mmCIF file with all atom_site columns, C-alpha atoms in Angstrom:
data_model
loop_
_atom_site.group_PDB
_atom_site.id
_atom_site.type_symbol
_atom_site.label_atom_id
_atom_site.label_alt_id
_atom_site.label_comp_id
_atom_site.label_asym_id
_atom_site.label_entity_id
_atom_site.label_seq_id
_atom_site.pdbx_PDB_ins_code
_atom_site.Cartn_x
_atom_site.Cartn_y
_atom_site.Cartn_z
_atom_site.occupancy
_atom_site.B_iso_or_equiv
_atom_site.pdbx_formal_charge
_atom_site.auth_seq_id
_atom_site.auth_comp_id
_atom_site.auth_asym_id
_atom_site.auth_atom_id
_atom_site.pdbx_PDB_model_num
ATOM 1   C CA . UNK A 1 1   ? 0.000   0.000  0.000   1.00 91.00 ? 1   UNK A CA 1
ATOM 2   C CA . UNK A 1 2   ? 1.301   3.426  -0.975  1.00 98.00 ? 2   UNK A CA 1
ATOM 3   C CA . UNK A 1 3   ? 0.020   6.512  0.826   1.00 98.00 ? 3   UNK A CA 1
ATOM 4   C CA . UNK A 1 4   ? -0.198  9.550  -1.472  1.00 98.00 ? 4   UNK A CA 1
ATOM 5   C CA . UNK A 1 5   ? -0.623  12.913 0.218   1.00 98.00 ? 5   UNK A CA 1
ATOM 6   C CA . UNK A 1 6   ? -2.182  15.036 -2.453  1.00 98.00 ? 6   UNK A CA 1
ATOM 7   C CA . UNK A 1 7   ? -4.777  17.436 -3.810  1.00 96.00 ? 7   UNK A CA 1
ATOM 8   C CA . UNK A 1 8   ? -6.546  17.566 -7.213  1.00 96.00 ? 8   UNK A CA 1
ATOM 9   C CA . UNK A 1 9   ? -4.032  19.861 -8.951  1.00 96.00 ? 9   UNK A CA 1
ATOM 10  C CA . UNK A 1 10  ? -1.860  19.169 -12.023 1.00 97.00 ? 10  UNK A CA 1
ATOM 11  C CA . UNK A 1 11  ? 1.045   17.987 -9.876  1.00 97.00 ? 11  UNK A CA 1
ATOM 12  C CA . UNK A 1 12  ? -1.245  15.823 -7.806  1.00 97.00 ? 12  UNK A CA 1
ATOM 13  C CA . UNK A 1 13  ? -2.859  14.372 -10.919 1.00 98.00 ? 13  UNK A CA 1
ATOM 14  C CA . UNK A 1 14  ? 0.533   13.306 -12.289 1.00 98.00 ? 14  UNK A CA 1
ATOM 15  C CA . UNK A 1 15  ? 1.010   10.892 -9.419  1.00 98.00 ? 15  UNK A CA 1
ATOM 16  C CA . UNK A 1 16  ? -2.637  9.784  -9.322  1.00 98.00 ? 16  UNK A CA 1
ATOM 17  C CA . UNK A 1 17  ? -2.355  8.872  -13.022 1.00 98.00 ? 17  UNK A CA 1
ATOM 18  C CA . UNK A 1 18  ? 0.886   6.982  -12.508 1.00 98.00 ? 18  UNK A CA 1
ATOM 19  C CA . UNK A 1 19  ? -0.501  4.978  -9.594  1.00 98.00 ? 19  UNK A CA 1
ATOM 20  C CA . UNK A 1 20  ? -3.547  4.026  -11.642 1.00 98.00 ? 20  UNK A CA 1
ATOM 21  C CA . UNK A 1 21  ? -1.515  3.176  -14.741 1.00 98.00 ? 21  UNK A CA 1
ATOM 22  C CA . UNK A 1 22  ? 0.801   0.935  -12.722 1.00 98.00 ? 22  UNK A CA 1
ATOM 23  C CA . UNK A 1 23  ? -2.031  -0.742 -10.854 1.00 97.00 ? 23  UNK A CA 1
ATOM 24  C CA . UNK A 1 24  ? -0.503  -0.078 -7.446  1.00 97.00 ? 24  UNK A CA 1
ATOM 25  C CA . UNK A 1 25  ? -2.651  -0.250 -4.334  1.00 97.00 ? 25  UNK A CA 1
ATOM 26  C CA . UNK A 1 26  ? -2.740  3.214  -2.805  1.00 98.00 ? 26  UNK A CA 1
ATOM 27  C CA . UNK A 1 27  ? -4.582  5.431  -0.395  1.00 98.00 ? 27  UNK A CA 1
ATOM 28  C CA . UNK A 1 28  ? -5.162  9.092  -1.312  1.00 98.00 ? 28  UNK A CA 1
ATOM 29  C CA . UNK A 1 29  ? -4.869  11.361 1.723   1.00 97.00 ? 29  UNK A CA 1
ATOM 30  C CA . UNK A 1 30  ? -6.173  14.892 1.032   1.00 97.00 ? 30  UNK A CA 1
ATOM 31  C CA . UNK A 1 31  ? -3.901  17.812 1.865   1.00 97.00 ? 31  UNK A CA 1
ATOM 32  C CA . UNK A 1 32  ? -6.136  20.866 1.591   1.00 94.00 ? 32  UNK A CA 1
ATOM 33  C CA . UNK A 1 33  ? -3.674  23.438 0.297   1.00 92.00 ? 33  UNK A CA 1
ATOM 34  C CA . UNK A 1 34  ? -6.291  26.197 0.473   1.00 88.00 ? 34  UNK A CA 1
ATOM 35  C CA . UNK A 1 35  ? -6.668  25.576 4.205   1.00 89.00 ? 35  UNK A CA 1
ATOM 36  C CA . UNK A 1 36  ? -2.912  25.410 4.878   1.00 91.00 ? 36  UNK A CA 1
ATOM 37  C CA . UNK A 1 37  ? -2.660  21.655 5.505   1.00 93.00 ? 37  UNK A CA 1
ATOM 38  C CA . UNK A 1 38  ? 0.664   21.669 3.633   1.00 95.00 ? 38  UNK A CA 1
ATOM 39  C CA . UNK A 1 39  ? 2.246   23.589 6.500   1.00 94.00 ? 39  UNK A CA 1
ATOM 40  C CA . UNK A 1 40  ? 1.475   21.106 9.274   1.00 95.00 ? 40  UNK A CA 1
ATOM 41  C CA . UNK A 1 41  ? 4.464   19.477 10.988  1.00 95.00 ? 41  UNK A CA 1
ATOM 42  C CA . UNK A 1 42  ? 3.342   15.984 10.004  1.00 96.00 ? 42  UNK A CA 1
ATOM 43  C CA . UNK A 1 43  ? 3.225   16.891 6.301   1.00 96.00 ? 43  UNK A CA 1
ATOM 44  C CA . UNK A 1 44  ? 6.470   18.876 6.421   1.00 96.00 ? 44  UNK A CA 1
ATOM 45  C CA . UNK A 1 45  ? 8.178   15.792 7.835   1.00 96.00 ? 45  UNK A CA 1
ATOM 46  C CA . UNK A 1 46  ? 7.349   14.060 4.535   1.00 96.00 ? 46  UNK A CA 1
ATOM 47  C CA . UNK A 1 47  ? 7.520   17.046 2.180   1.00 97.00 ? 47  UNK A CA 1
ATOM 48  C CA . UNK A 1 48  ? 9.919   19.691 3.551   1.00 96.00 ? 48  UNK A CA 1
ATOM 49  C CA . UNK A 1 49  ? 9.182   22.012 0.611   1.00 95.00 ? 49  UNK A CA 1
ATOM 50  C CA . UNK A 1 50  ? 5.506   22.142 1.750   1.00 94.00 ? 50  UNK A CA 1
ATOM 51  C CA . UNK A 1 51  ? 4.249   21.110 -1.696  1.00 96.00 ? 51  UNK A CA 1
ATOM 52  C CA . UNK A 1 52  ? 1.958   18.303 -2.783  1.00 97.00 ? 52  UNK A CA 1
ATOM 53  C CA . UNK A 1 53  ? 2.164   15.519 -3.749  1.00 98.00 ? 53  UNK A CA 1
ATOM 54  C CA . UNK A 1 54  ? 4.264   13.333 -1.507  1.00 98.00 ? 54  UNK A CA 1
ATOM 55  C CA . UNK A 1 55  ? 4.191   9.593  -0.992  1.00 98.00 ? 55  UNK A CA 1
ATOM 56  C CA . UNK A 1 56  ? 5.092   7.052  1.659   1.00 98.00 ? 56  UNK A CA 1
ATOM 57  C CA . UNK A 1 57  ? 5.702   3.562  0.320   1.00 98.00 ? 57  UNK A CA 1
ATOM 58  C CA . UNK A 1 58  ? 5.764   0.983  3.093   1.00 96.00 ? 58  UNK A CA 1
ATOM 59  C CA . UNK A 1 59  ? 7.464   -1.454 0.714   1.00 96.00 ? 59  UNK A CA 1
ATOM 60  C CA . UNK A 1 60  ? 10.322  0.718  -0.490  1.00 96.00 ? 60  UNK A CA 1
ATOM 61  C CA . UNK A 1 61  ? 13.834  -0.265 -1.587  1.00 95.00 ? 61  UNK A CA 1
ATOM 62  C CA . UNK A 1 62  ? 15.169  -3.289 0.271   1.00 95.00 ? 62  UNK A CA 1
ATOM 63  C CA . UNK A 1 63  ? 11.718  -3.732 1.788   1.00 94.00 ? 63  UNK A CA 1
ATOM 64  C CA . UNK A 1 64  ? 12.043  -0.608 3.932   1.00 96.00 ? 64  UNK A CA 1
ATOM 65  C CA . UNK A 1 65  ? 9.601   2.325  3.969   1.00 97.00 ? 65  UNK A CA 1
ATOM 66  C CA . UNK A 1 66  ? 10.482  5.380  1.918   1.00 98.00 ? 66  UNK A CA 1
ATOM 67  C CA . UNK A 1 67  ? 8.988   8.879  1.833   1.00 98.00 ? 67  UNK A CA 1
ATOM 68  C CA . UNK A 1 68  ? 9.363   10.999 -1.295  1.00 98.00 ? 68  UNK A CA 1
ATOM 69  C CA . UNK A 1 69  ? 8.356   14.486 -2.345  1.00 98.00 ? 69  UNK A CA 1
ATOM 70  C CA . UNK A 1 70  ? 8.559   16.299 -5.722  1.00 97.00 ? 70  UNK A CA 1
ATOM 71  C CA . UNK A 1 71  ? 6.255   14.878 -8.378  1.00 98.00 ? 71  UNK A CA 1
ATOM 72  C CA . UNK A 1 72  ? 9.011   14.261 -10.949 1.00 98.00 ? 72  UNK A CA 1
ATOM 73  C CA . UNK A 1 73  ? 11.043  12.212 -8.483  1.00 98.00 ? 73  UNK A CA 1
ATOM 74  C CA . UNK A 1 74  ? 7.933   10.273 -7.493  1.00 98.00 ? 74  UNK A CA 1
ATOM 75  C CA . UNK A 1 75  ? 7.199   9.431  -11.143 1.00 98.00 ? 75  UNK A CA 1
ATOM 76  C CA . UNK A 1 76  ? 10.732  8.125  -11.656 1.00 98.00 ? 76  UNK A CA 1
ATOM 77  C CA . UNK A 1 77  ? 10.487  6.082  -8.462  1.00 98.00 ? 77  UNK A CA 1
ATOM 78  C CA . UNK A 1 78  ? 7.136   4.538  -9.388  1.00 98.00 ? 78  UNK A CA 1
ATOM 79  C CA . UNK A 1 79  ? 8.300   3.808  -12.948 1.00 98.00 ? 79  UNK A CA 1
ATOM 80  C CA . UNK A 1 80  ? 11.369  2.059  -11.577 1.00 97.00 ? 80  UNK A CA 1
ATOM 81  C CA . UNK A 1 81  ? 9.287   0.118  -9.072  1.00 97.00 ? 81  UNK A CA 1
ATOM 82  C CA . UNK A 1 82  ? 6.805   -0.975 -11.746 1.00 97.00 ? 82  UNK A CA 1
ATOM 83  C CA . UNK A 1 83  ? 9.308   -1.485 -14.556 1.00 97.00 ? 83  UNK A CA 1
ATOM 84  C CA . UNK A 1 84  ? 7.036   0.554  -16.841 1.00 97.00 ? 84  UNK A CA 1
ATOM 85  C CA . UNK A 1 85  ? 6.736   3.943  -18.531 1.00 98.00 ? 85  UNK A CA 1
ATOM 86  C CA . UNK A 1 86  ? 10.415  4.895  -18.312 1.00 97.00 ? 86  UNK A CA 1
ATOM 87  C CA . UNK A 1 87  ? 11.890  3.017  -21.253 1.00 93.00 ? 87  UNK A CA 1
ATOM 88  C CA . UNK A 1 88  ? 13.774  -0.242 -21.580 1.00 92.00 ? 88  UNK A CA 1
ATOM 89  C CA . UNK A 1 89  ? 17.179  0.846  -22.886 1.00 95.00 ? 89  UNK A CA 1
ATOM 90  C CA . UNK A 1 90  ? 19.461  3.514  -21.477 1.00 96.00 ? 90  UNK A CA 1
ATOM 91  C CA . UNK A 1 91  ? 18.784  5.654  -24.550 1.00 96.00 ? 91  UNK A CA 1
ATOM 92  C CA . UNK A 1 92  ? 15.017  5.407  -24.054 1.00 96.00 ? 92  UNK A CA 1
ATOM 93  C CA . UNK A 1 93  ? 15.343  6.227  -20.354 1.00 97.00 ? 93  UNK A CA 1
ATOM 94  C CA . UNK A 1 94  ? 17.436  9.332  -20.951 1.00 98.00 ? 94  UNK A CA 1
ATOM 95  C CA . UNK A 1 95  ? 15.108  10.521 -23.716 1.00 97.00 ? 95  UNK A CA 1
ATOM 96  C CA . UNK A 1 96  ? 12.183  10.102 -21.332 1.00 98.00 ? 96  UNK A CA 1
ATOM 97  C CA . UNK A 1 97  ? 14.007  11.885 -18.525 1.00 98.00 ? 97  UNK A CA 1
ATOM 98  C CA . UNK A 1 98  ? 14.852  14.893 -20.690 1.00 98.00 ? 98  UNK A CA 1
ATOM 99  C CA . UNK A 1 99  ? 11.165  15.419 -21.479 1.00 98.00 ? 99  UNK A CA 1
ATOM 100 C CA . UNK A 1 100 ? 10.257  14.886 -17.840 1.00 98.00 ? 100 UNK A CA 1
ATOM 101 C CA . UNK A 1 101 ? 12.767  17.629 -16.966 1.00 98.00 ? 101 UNK A CA 1
ATOM 102 C CA . UNK A 1 102 ? 11.176  19.816 -19.657 1.00 98.00 ? 102 UNK A CA 1
ATOM 103 C CA . UNK A 1 103 ? 7.925   19.537 -17.747 1.00 98.00 ? 103 UNK A CA 1
ATOM 104 C CA . UNK A 1 104 ? 9.395   19.948 -14.273 1.00 97.00 ? 104 UNK A CA 1
ATOM 105 C CA . UNK A 1 105 ? 11.513  22.946 -15.251 1.00 97.00 ? 105 UNK A CA 1
ATOM 106 C CA . UNK A 1 106 ? 9.232   24.690 -17.736 1.00 98.00 ? 106 UNK A CA 1
ATOM 107 C CA . UNK A 1 107 ? 5.938   23.119 -18.781 1.00 98.00 ? 107 UNK A CA 1
ATOM 108 C CA . UNK A 1 108 ? 4.571   23.419 -15.292 1.00 97.00 ? 108 UNK A CA 1
ATOM 109 C CA . UNK A 1 109 ? 6.199   26.379 -13.552 1.00 97.00 ? 109 UNK A CA 1
ATOM 110 C CA . UNK A 1 110 ? 5.735   28.687 -16.542 1.00 98.00 ? 110 UNK A CA 1
ATOM 111 C CA . UNK A 1 111 ? 2.175   27.533 -17.206 1.00 97.00 ? 111 UNK A CA 1
ATOM 112 C CA . UNK A 1 112 ? 1.449   27.985 -13.522 1.00 96.00 ? 112 UNK A CA 1
ATOM 113 C CA . UNK A 1 113 ? 2.669   31.576 -13.745 1.00 97.00 ? 113 UNK A CA 1
ATOM 114 C CA . UNK A 1 114 ? 0.536   32.171 -16.839 1.00 97.00 ? 114 UNK A CA 1
ATOM 115 C CA . UNK A 1 115 ? -2.473  30.791 -15.002 1.00 94.00 ? 115 UNK A CA 1
ATOM 116 C CA . UNK A 1 116 ? -1.725  32.915 -11.943 1.00 94.00 ? 116 UNK A CA 1
ATOM 117 C CA . UNK A 1 117 ? -1.243  36.250 -13.675 1.00 96.00 ? 117 UNK A CA 1
ATOM 118 C CA . UNK A 1 118 ? -4.165  35.695 -16.050 1.00 96.00 ? 118 UNK A CA 1
ATOM 119 C CA . UNK A 1 119 ? -6.669  34.375 -13.479 1.00 92.00 ? 119 UNK A CA 1
ATOM 120 C CA . UNK A 1 120 ? -5.643  35.021 -9.876  1.00 90.00 ? 120 UNK A CA 1
ATOM 121 C CA . UNK A 1 121 ? -3.492  38.150 -9.735  1.00 91.00 ? 121 UNK A CA 1
ATOM 122 C CA . UNK A 1 122 ? -5.351  40.860 -7.767  1.00 89.00 ? 122 UNK A CA 1
ATOM 123 C CA . UNK A 1 123 ? -4.509  43.351 -10.505 1.00 93.00 ? 123 UNK A CA 1
ATOM 124 C CA . UNK A 1 124 ? -3.683  42.897 -14.164 1.00 94.00 ? 124 UNK A CA 1
ATOM 125 C CA . UNK A 1 125 ? 0.011   43.499 -14.764 1.00 96.00 ? 125 UNK A CA 1
ATOM 126 C CA . UNK A 1 126 ? 0.424   43.742 -18.519 1.00 97.00 ? 126 UNK A CA 1
ATOM 127 C CA . UNK A 1 127 ? 4.103   42.815 -18.488 1.00 98.00 ? 127 UNK A CA 1
ATOM 128 C CA . UNK A 1 128 ? 3.541   39.623 -16.472 1.00 97.00 ? 128 UNK A CA 1
ATOM 129 C CA . UNK A 1 129 ? 0.323   38.771 -18.343 1.00 97.00 ? 129 UNK A CA 1
ATOM 130 C CA . UNK A 1 130 ? 2.033   39.013 -21.721 1.00 98.00 ? 130 UNK A CA 1
ATOM 131 C CA . UNK A 1 131 ? 5.317   37.451 -20.659 1.00 98.00 ? 131 UNK A CA 1
ATOM 132 C CA . UNK A 1 132 ? 3.799   34.253 -19.288 1.00 98.00 ? 132 UNK A CA 1
ATOM 133 C CA . UNK A 1 133 ? 1.105   33.962 -21.949 1.00 98.00 ? 133 UNK A CA 1
ATOM 134 C CA . UNK A 1 134 ? 3.817   34.182 -24.607 1.00 98.00 ? 134 UNK A CA 1
ATOM 135 C CA . UNK A 1 135 ? 5.977   31.667 -22.764 1.00 98.00 ? 135 UNK A CA 1
ATOM 136 C CA . UNK A 1 136 ? 3.043   29.264 -22.435 1.00 98.00 ? 136 UNK A CA 1
ATOM 137 C CA . UNK A 1 137 ? 2.510   29.374 -26.188 1.00 98.00 ? 137 UNK A CA 1
ATOM 138 C CA . UNK A 1 138 ? 6.216   28.926 -26.835 1.00 98.00 ? 138 UNK A CA 1
ATOM 139 C CA . UNK A 1 139 ? 6.203   25.772 -24.714 1.00 98.00 ? 139 UNK A CA 1
ATOM 140 C CA . UNK A 1 140 ? 3.161   24.407 -26.531 1.00 98.00 ? 140 UNK A CA 1
ATOM 141 C CA . UNK A 1 141 ? 5.012   25.018 -29.807 1.00 98.00 ? 141 UNK A CA 1
ATOM 142 C CA . UNK A 1 142 ? 7.847   22.844 -28.500 1.00 98.00 ? 142 UNK A CA 1
ATOM 143 C CA . UNK A 1 143 ? 5.344   20.053 -27.859 1.00 98.00 ? 143 UNK A CA 1
ATOM 144 C CA . UNK A 1 144 ? 3.699   20.558 -31.232 1.00 98.00 ? 144 UNK A CA 1
ATOM 145 C CA . UNK A 1 145 ? 6.993   20.135 -33.109 1.00 98.00 ? 145 UNK A CA 1
ATOM 146 C CA . UNK A 1 146 ? 7.788   17.019 -31.111 1.00 98.00 ? 146 UNK A CA 1
ATOM 147 C CA . UNK A 1 147 ? 4.393   15.447 -31.791 1.00 98.00 ? 147 UNK A CA 1
ATOM 148 C CA . UNK A 1 148 ? 4.097   16.119 -35.524 1.00 97.00 ? 148 UNK A CA 1
ATOM 149 C CA . UNK A 1 149 ? 5.494   12.722 -36.515 1.00 96.00 ? 149 UNK A CA 1
ATOM 150 C CA . UNK A 1 150 ? 5.021   10.597 -33.403 1.00 97.00 ? 150 UNK A CA 1
ATOM 151 C CA . UNK A 1 151 ? 2.292   9.599  -30.987 1.00 97.00 ? 151 UNK A CA 1
ATOM 152 C CA . UNK A 1 152 ? 4.014   10.500 -27.723 1.00 98.00 ? 152 UNK A CA 1
ATOM 153 C CA . UNK A 1 153 ? 6.811   12.744 -26.540 1.00 98.00 ? 153 UNK A CA 1
ATOM 154 C CA . UNK A 1 154 ? 9.564   10.143 -26.812 1.00 97.00 ? 154 UNK A CA 1
ATOM 155 C CA . UNK A 1 155 ? 8.199   8.207  -29.774 1.00 96.00 ? 155 UNK A CA 1
ATOM 156 C CA . UNK A 1 156 ? 5.481   5.583  -30.019 1.00 96.00 ? 156 UNK A CA 1
ATOM 157 C CA . UNK A 1 157 ? 5.517   4.610  -26.348 1.00 97.00 ? 157 UNK A CA 1
ATOM 158 C CA . UNK A 1 158 ? 3.584   6.360  -23.587 1.00 98.00 ? 158 UNK A CA 1
ATOM 159 C CA . UNK A 1 159 ? 5.915   7.326  -20.728 1.00 98.00 ? 159 UNK A CA 1
ATOM 160 C CA . UNK A 1 160 ? 6.138   9.334  -17.523 1.00 98.00 ? 160 UNK A CA 1
ATOM 161 C CA . UNK A 1 161 ? 7.009   12.347 -19.705 1.00 98.00 ? 161 UNK A CA 1
ATOM 162 C CA . UNK A 1 162 ? 3.506   12.256 -21.178 1.00 98.00 ? 162 UNK A CA 1
ATOM 163 C CA . UNK A 1 163 ? 1.981   11.581 -17.771 1.00 98.00 ? 163 UNK A CA 1
ATOM 164 C CA . UNK A 1 164 ? 3.792   14.637 -16.361 1.00 98.00 ? 164 UNK A CA 1
ATOM 165 C CA . UNK A 1 165 ? 2.807   17.047 -19.141 1.00 98.00 ? 165 UNK A CA 1
ATOM 166 C CA . UNK A 1 166 ? -0.795  15.993 -19.660 1.00 98.00 ? 166 UNK A CA 1
ATOM 167 C CA . UNK A 1 167 ? -2.399  17.439 -16.480 1.00 98.00 ? 167 UNK A CA 1
ATOM 168 C CA . UNK A 1 168 ? -0.936  20.873 -17.143 1.00 98.00 ? 168 UNK A CA 1
ATOM 169 C CA . UNK A 1 169 ? -2.496  20.928 -20.601 1.00 98.00 ? 169 UNK A CA 1
ATOM 170 C CA . UNK A 1 170 ? -5.965  20.513 -19.094 1.00 97.00 ? 170 UNK A CA 1
ATOM 171 C CA . UNK A 1 171 ? -6.013  24.271 -18.394 1.00 95.00 ? 171 UNK A CA 1
ATOM 172 C CA . UNK A 1 172 ? -4.821  25.434 -21.815 1.00 97.00 ? 172 UNK A CA 1
ATOM 173 C CA . UNK A 1 173 ? -7.530  28.086 -22.160 1.00 96.00 ? 173 UNK A CA 1
ATOM 174 C CA . UNK A 1 174 ? -6.625  29.666 -18.815 1.00 96.00 ? 174 UNK A CA 1
ATOM 175 C CA . UNK A 1 175 ? -3.012  29.811 -19.986 1.00 97.00 ? 175 UNK A CA 1
ATOM 176 C CA . UNK A 1 176 ? -3.966  31.803 -23.078 1.00 98.00 ? 176 UNK A CA 1
ATOM 177 C CA . UNK A 1 177 ? -3.537  28.829 -25.417 1.00 98.00 ? 177 UNK A CA 1
ATOM 178 C CA . UNK A 1 178 ? -5.872  28.098 -28.334 1.00 98.00 ? 178 UNK A CA 1
ATOM 179 C CA . UNK A 1 179 ? -5.969  24.393 -29.163 1.00 98.00 ? 179 UNK A CA 1
ATOM 180 C CA . UNK A 1 180 ? -6.593  25.188 -32.836 1.00 98.00 ? 180 UNK A CA 1
ATOM 181 C CA . UNK A 1 181 ? -2.989  26.382 -33.046 1.00 98.00 ? 181 UNK A CA 1
ATOM 182 C CA . UNK A 1 182 ? -1.647  23.017 -31.811 1.00 98.00 ? 182 UNK A CA 1
ATOM 183 C CA . UNK A 1 183 ? -3.532  20.224 -33.618 1.00 98.00 ? 183 UNK A CA 1
ATOM 184 C CA . UNK A 1 184 ? -0.978  17.457 -33.012 1.00 98.00 ? 184 UNK A CA 1
ATOM 185 C CA . UNK A 1 185 ? -0.719  18.339 -29.339 1.00 98.00 ? 185 UNK A CA 1
ATOM 186 C CA . UNK A 1 186 ? -4.509  18.246 -29.101 1.00 98.00 ? 186 UNK A CA 1
ATOM 187 C CA . UNK A 1 187 ? -4.552  14.739 -30.615 1.00 98.00 ? 187 UNK A CA 1
ATOM 188 C CA . UNK A 1 188 ? -1.930  13.679 -28.057 1.00 98.00 ? 188 UNK A CA 1
ATOM 189 C CA . UNK A 1 189 ? -3.973  15.250 -25.257 1.00 98.00 ? 189 UNK A CA 1
ATOM 190 C CA . UNK A 1 190 ? -7.208  13.570 -26.321 1.00 98.00 ? 190 UNK A CA 1
ATOM 191 C CA . UNK A 1 191 ? -5.510  10.183 -26.640 1.00 98.00 ? 191 UNK A CA 1
ATOM 192 C CA . UNK A 1 192 ? -4.196  10.379 -23.084 1.00 98.00 ? 192 UNK A CA 1
ATOM 193 C CA . UNK A 1 193 ? -7.438  11.784 -21.708 1.00 98.00 ? 193 UNK A CA 1
ATOM 194 C CA . UNK A 1 194 ? -9.326  8.764  -23.079 1.00 98.00 ? 194 UNK A CA 1
ATOM 195 C CA . UNK A 1 195 ? -7.194  6.223  -21.211 1.00 98.00 ? 195 UNK A CA 1
ATOM 196 C CA . UNK A 1 196 ? -9.252  4.427  -18.508 1.00 98.00 ? 196 UNK A CA 1
ATOM 197 C CA . UNK A 1 197 ? -6.502  4.830  -15.904 1.00 98.00 ? 197 UNK A CA 1
ATOM 198 C CA . UNK A 1 198 ? -6.390  8.570  -16.568 1.00 98.00 ? 198 UNK A CA 1
ATOM 199 C CA . UNK A 1 199 ? -10.140 8.876  -16.197 1.00 98.00 ? 199 UNK A CA 1
ATOM 200 C CA . UNK A 1 200 ? -9.976  7.048  -12.870 1.00 98.00 ? 200 UNK A CA 1
ATOM 201 C CA . UNK A 1 201 ? -7.088  9.213  -11.702 1.00 98.00 ? 201 UNK A CA 1
ATOM 202 C CA . UNK A 1 202 ? -8.845  12.475 -12.512 1.00 98.00 ? 202 UNK A CA 1
ATOM 203 C CA . UNK A 1 203 ? -11.658 11.473 -10.164 1.00 97.00 ? 203 UNK A CA 1
ATOM 204 C CA . UNK A 1 204 ? -9.264  10.973 -7.223  1.00 97.00 ? 204 UNK A CA 1
ATOM 205 C CA . UNK A 1 205 ? -10.034 13.609 -4.559  1.00 96.00 ? 205 UNK A CA 1
ATOM 206 C CA . UNK A 1 206 ? -12.180 15.447 -7.132  1.00 94.00 ? 206 UNK A CA 1
ATOM 207 C CA . UNK A 1 207 ? -14.988 15.840 -4.599  1.00 93.00 ? 207 UNK A CA 1
ATOM 208 C CA . UNK A 1 208 ? -12.613 17.880 -2.414  1.00 88.00 ? 208 UNK A CA 1
ATOM 209 C CA . UNK A 1 209 ? -11.929 20.535 -5.024  1.00 80.00 ? 209 UNK A CA 1
ATOM 210 C CA . UNK A 1 210 ? -13.602 23.921 -4.696  1.00 73.00 ? 210 UNK A CA 1
ATOM 211 C CA . UNK A 1 211 ? -13.336 27.244 -6.546  1.00 69.00 ? 211 UNK A CA 1
ATOM 212 C CA . UNK A 1 212 ? -10.510 29.437 -5.294  1.00 67.00 ? 212 UNK A CA 1
ATOM 213 C CA . UNK A 1 213 ? -12.568 32.461 -4.272  1.00 66.00 ? 213 UNK A CA 1
ATOM 214 C CA . UNK A 1 214 ? -11.951 32.633 -0.519  1.00 68.00 ? 214 UNK A CA 1
ATOM 215 C CA . UNK A 1 215 ? -9.549  35.499 0.380   1.00 65.00 ? 215 UNK A CA 1
ATOM 216 C CA . UNK A 1 216 ? -8.021  33.440 3.198   1.00 66.00 ? 216 UNK A CA 1
ATOM 217 C CA . UNK A 1 217 ? -7.260  30.554 0.830   1.00 63.00 ? 217 UNK A CA 1
ATOM 218 C CA . UNK A 1 218 ? -5.701  32.970 -1.670  1.00 60.00 ? 218 UNK A CA 1
ATOM 219 C CA . UNK A 1 219 ? -3.497  34.394 1.085   1.00 66.00 ? 219 UNK A CA 1
ATOM 220 C CA . UNK A 1 220 ? -2.409  30.896 2.084   1.00 61.00 ? 220 UNK A CA 1
ATOM 221 C CA . UNK A 1 221 ? -1.518  29.978 -1.499  1.00 70.00 ? 221 UNK A CA 1
ATOM 222 C CA . UNK A 1 222 ? -0.180  33.269 -2.832  1.00 70.00 ? 222 UNK A CA 1
ATOM 223 C CA . UNK A 1 223 ? 0.293   35.687 0.056   1.00 69.00 ? 223 UNK A CA 1
ATOM 224 C CA . UNK A 1 224 ? 2.275   36.119 3.226   1.00 67.00 ? 224 UNK A CA 1
ATOM 225 C CA . UNK A 1 225 ? 1.291   32.730 4.682   1.00 70.00 ? 225 UNK A CA 1
ATOM 226 C CA . UNK A 1 226 ? 3.118   30.973 1.849   1.00 67.00 ? 226 UNK A CA 1
ATOM 227 C CA . UNK A 1 227 ? 6.369   32.735 2.737   1.00 68.00 ? 227 UNK A CA 1
ATOM 228 C CA . UNK A 1 228 ? 6.240   32.755 6.527   1.00 71.00 ? 228 UNK A CA 1
ATOM 229 C CA . UNK A 1 229 ? 8.919   30.812 8.366   1.00 63.00 ? 229 UNK A CA 1
ATOM 230 C CA . UNK A 1 230 ? 7.904   27.240 9.115   1.00 61.00 ? 230 UNK A CA 1
#
């Protein structure tokens, strides 16, 4: 049994999808990030960067429990544990890892900034709005070029790179992205979205999600609470 401490966000969905795809037994434990649950001592002991998701695998390496944070690291761990979705040869593994790093370093943080400054910023800052909208579209162009002649990011096989990128593309409109400009990426997105394991994963903790309209929740996520010493 793997415990996953999570919330229905793109980073949380990455790990939910991977657990479902691998068929692992797991328990989803909600960490309400709008209520500040990510700052509790118990969660910080597992995830010192106070971010979801994190996992505790009772049957870790050498049969000993292991706790992991950072969604990219968790995907690599689960792929290694399952022997799936990472690639068989060293070449395939490194090609998968480079696209995973593309998501972790860009197609995630930059899309998150686009989403923030377009949707949640208390005032419209034209420079930030334009900068991150343009960067979001640049990143989608990278995907589009990669997917013109192949089904998935590393070729014809579905990997953790696809699993990592997919949840972030679910909010394309909020990022200022028009799917009509990225037809091959849209085909890739739809193909992944139709997978039964993905459908199951997207329902995990879905009943906990609520619109981010509460000023206190916004302060916890974006304001002084986020940056206070823990």
